[in-house]
Amino acid sequence: MAESEKGTLNTRKTPQWWENAVIYQIYPQAFCNGDIAGIISKLDYLANLGVDAVWLCPLYPSPGRDNGYDISDYDGIAPKFGTMDDFKRLVKEAHVRNIRVIIDLVLNHTSNQHPWFSEACADANSPKRGYYIWRGGQKNGAKPPNNWGALFGGSAWSKAGEQYYLGLFSPYQPDLNWANSALRRELYAMARRWLALGVDGFRLDVITLIAKPGDFPDGETGENGYYDPRGRIAANPLLFEYLREFRQALAGYDIVTVGEASAADLELADKLTDPSEPLLDMVFSFEHMDIDGGETFKWNDRAIALPALRRVMAKWQTGGAALGLFWNNHDQPRMLSRMLRGEAAPGLKERFAKTLACCLHLMRGVPFIYQGEEIGMENGRFGGVEELRDVEAINAFYEHTKSGRFTEAEMMRLINLKGRDTARTPVDWGFAEEQLQRDGSVFSFYRELIQLRHKYDVVVNGRYAPYDTGEGNIFAYTRETDEEQLFVCCNFSEEEIALPIPNGFAVPLISNNSGRYAQTGVLAGFECAALYAAKPSVA
Ligand code: TEU
């Protein structure tokens, strides 16, 4: 991409509907009554918030080993969520309110209960056998083909009959073999069937992991005795071929694709979203989520340090890749709890929730709000392993308490800090109701931020530059187009900090403290502000 084009969201000639969008993520089992009817009942709430689209986490039939990311029927709706008619009604009712519907496509793996996998296991000569990845045989004895580890614990290889199959996440989620062209055609046809139902786009689960290398060499073993092959897999150039083919198969539909770019560095993300040939419209990158240890060993009590967060965000903001912006999702502890750690007065908590929102929503990219974030929800807490739902945390609990690495109490403390279940507790609708009635609530602040994105071109298209204040606890940056400028400053501490207002920024756009900063040049504890300047026109 040309240097001059870097740092803008998208340089396509025709603007796409999603370019100035804000998208709301729904984790159906914990949203409203745990079903589609519940989602429909909250569409007015979402329209009131002002979001342009919803991303629905998997609604497919699934044994639920990984809360729906183990799909046993790509064309159905799990009975616990409702019926296909309910789904159609959801799409219709969302569209009536100008809310688009993005669904989750999990194309890297199926459930081990998917009929394809049952058939593949039952008959080694079945055409479905080639849909999955098999290695080893009797003569290779009882040893897995290599030292690759599964993300949720243990080896990435499990035995079915005489051979091993690959399951990068768990044995319940066998990886699909994208080298098989019949499989690829099935997947594309399935995606088109959802588009025919009126779906407006896809969030593509771990899409950077679909292209497995032809060989499966051992890699360097990590702390758990296994090699994490995700980086190696993401680097396989076949990924581009598969995505090109996928894109072509969906040609003619006005949709958005958001790729979960697991293990992607900036260079890969940049190439995948290159406006001259976008294979994905945007990606979720995870470097900012890995600052407190996700990339190495997740179960630690490290915190996210602000200087590192600023550095990582600036790196991705000034790079070329088109981004989905997020602090939260169903795989991460809630950012409010994650950064606040411990207690703060309720008023300050709300103020900090707004500061986090302001910091993210005025950046370059498409902001995603994870259910409950807009009312300042915090992490759920779990008393013991029996209360957990998440396969990752449950496996880790047993692995690390049995090995003696952690006591049960220590492990539960870490799971309450970092585990995925923390963000999967039901949305507190009583709390939401209270906020709807109250001026100055977190909800109303999110609504303001969404309106700013819809109104100001600089929020969508401005170039990002970090703004160095010399203050360790401030996150500040500017955005700039040829016509407009924006200055955003956020105090991540409880201390008051004086910060001279940069020249020319006369128009206060948003504040979580009655505009105090714009009047005084002093940020109170957890205060945030954004100031605007129109550039003098060059007639
Ligand atoms: O997540 C993929 C992924 O690699 C991580 O987000 C991972 O869940 C996390 O680092 C573990 O701590 C996607 C889905 O979002 C997740 O819910 C699924 O479990 C996973 O794929 C498998 O489908």
Coordinates of C-alpha atoms and ligand atoms in Angstrom, one line a residue, residues 25 27 55 57-58 66-70 104 106 108-109 151-152 169-170 173 203-206 209 230 260 262-263 286 290 294 298-299 329-332 390-392 418-420 424, ligand 1:
Q25 CA -21.5 -8.3 19.8
Y27 CA -23.2 -13.8 23.0
W55 CA -22.5 -9.7 15.5
C57 CA -21.9 -15.5 18.2
P58 CA -22.7 -19.1 17.1
D66 CA -16.8 -24.9 23.5
N67 CA -20.1 -23.0 23.9
G68 CA -21.1 -23.2 20.3
Y69 CA -17.8 -22.9 18.6
D70 CA -18.1 -26.7 18.0
D104 CA -20.2 -16.1 13.2
V106 CA -16.5 -21.2 12.2
N108 CA -11.5 -23.9 10.8
H109 CA -13.1 -26.8 12.6
L151 CA -5.0 -24.4 22.7
F152 CA -7.3 -25.8 25.4
F169 CA -8.3 -26.3 19.9
S170 CA -9.6 -29.5 21.5
Q173 CA -13.1 -29.6 17.5
R203 CA -17.2 -12.7 11.6
L204 CA -14.7 -15.4 10.6
D205 CA -13.5 -17.4 13.6
V206 CA -9.7 -18.0 13.7
L209 CA -5.5 -20.8 10.9
R230 CA -0.5 -20.9 15.4
E260 CA -10.4 -13.1 13.7
S262 CA -5.3 -15.2 15.5
A263 CA -1.5 -15.1 15.5
F286 CA -4.8 -9.5 19.6
D290 CA -1.6 -10.3 25.0
G294 CA -1.9 -14.2 26.8
K298 CA -2.2 -17.1 30.2
W299 CA -2.6 -18.1 33.8
N329 CA -15.2 -10.0 23.7
H330 CA -16.4 -13.4 24.9
D331 CA -12.9 -14.7 25.1
Q332 CA -11.5 -12.0 27.3
D390 CA -15.4 -22.8 29.7
V391 CA -13.4 -25.9 28.5
E392 CA -10.2 -23.8 28.5
K418 CA -8.1 -14.0 33.2
G419 CA -10.7 -16.7 32.4
R420 CA -13.2 -16.5 29.6
R424 CA -19.9 -14.7 29.8
Ligands
TEU1 O1 -11.1 -17.9 19.5 C1 -9.8 -18.1 19.1 C2 -8.6 -17.8 20.0 O2 -7.6 -18.2 19.6 C3 -8.7 -17.1 21.2 O3 -9.5 -16.0 21.3 C4 -8.8 -18.0 22.4 O4 -10.1 -18.4 22.6 C5 -8.2 -17.4 23.6 O5 -7.0 -16.9 23.3 C6 -8.1 -18.5 24.7 O6 -7.7 -17.8 25.8 C7 -12.1 -18.3 18.8 C8 -13.4 -18.0 19.5 O7 -13.6 -16.7 19.7 C9 -13.4 -18.8 20.8 O8 -14.5 -18.6 21.6 C10 -13.3 -20.3 20.4 O9 -13.2 -21.0 21.6 C11 -12.2 -20.6 19.5 O10 -12.1 -19.6 18.4 C12 -12.3 -21.9 18.9 O11 -13.4 -21.9 18.0

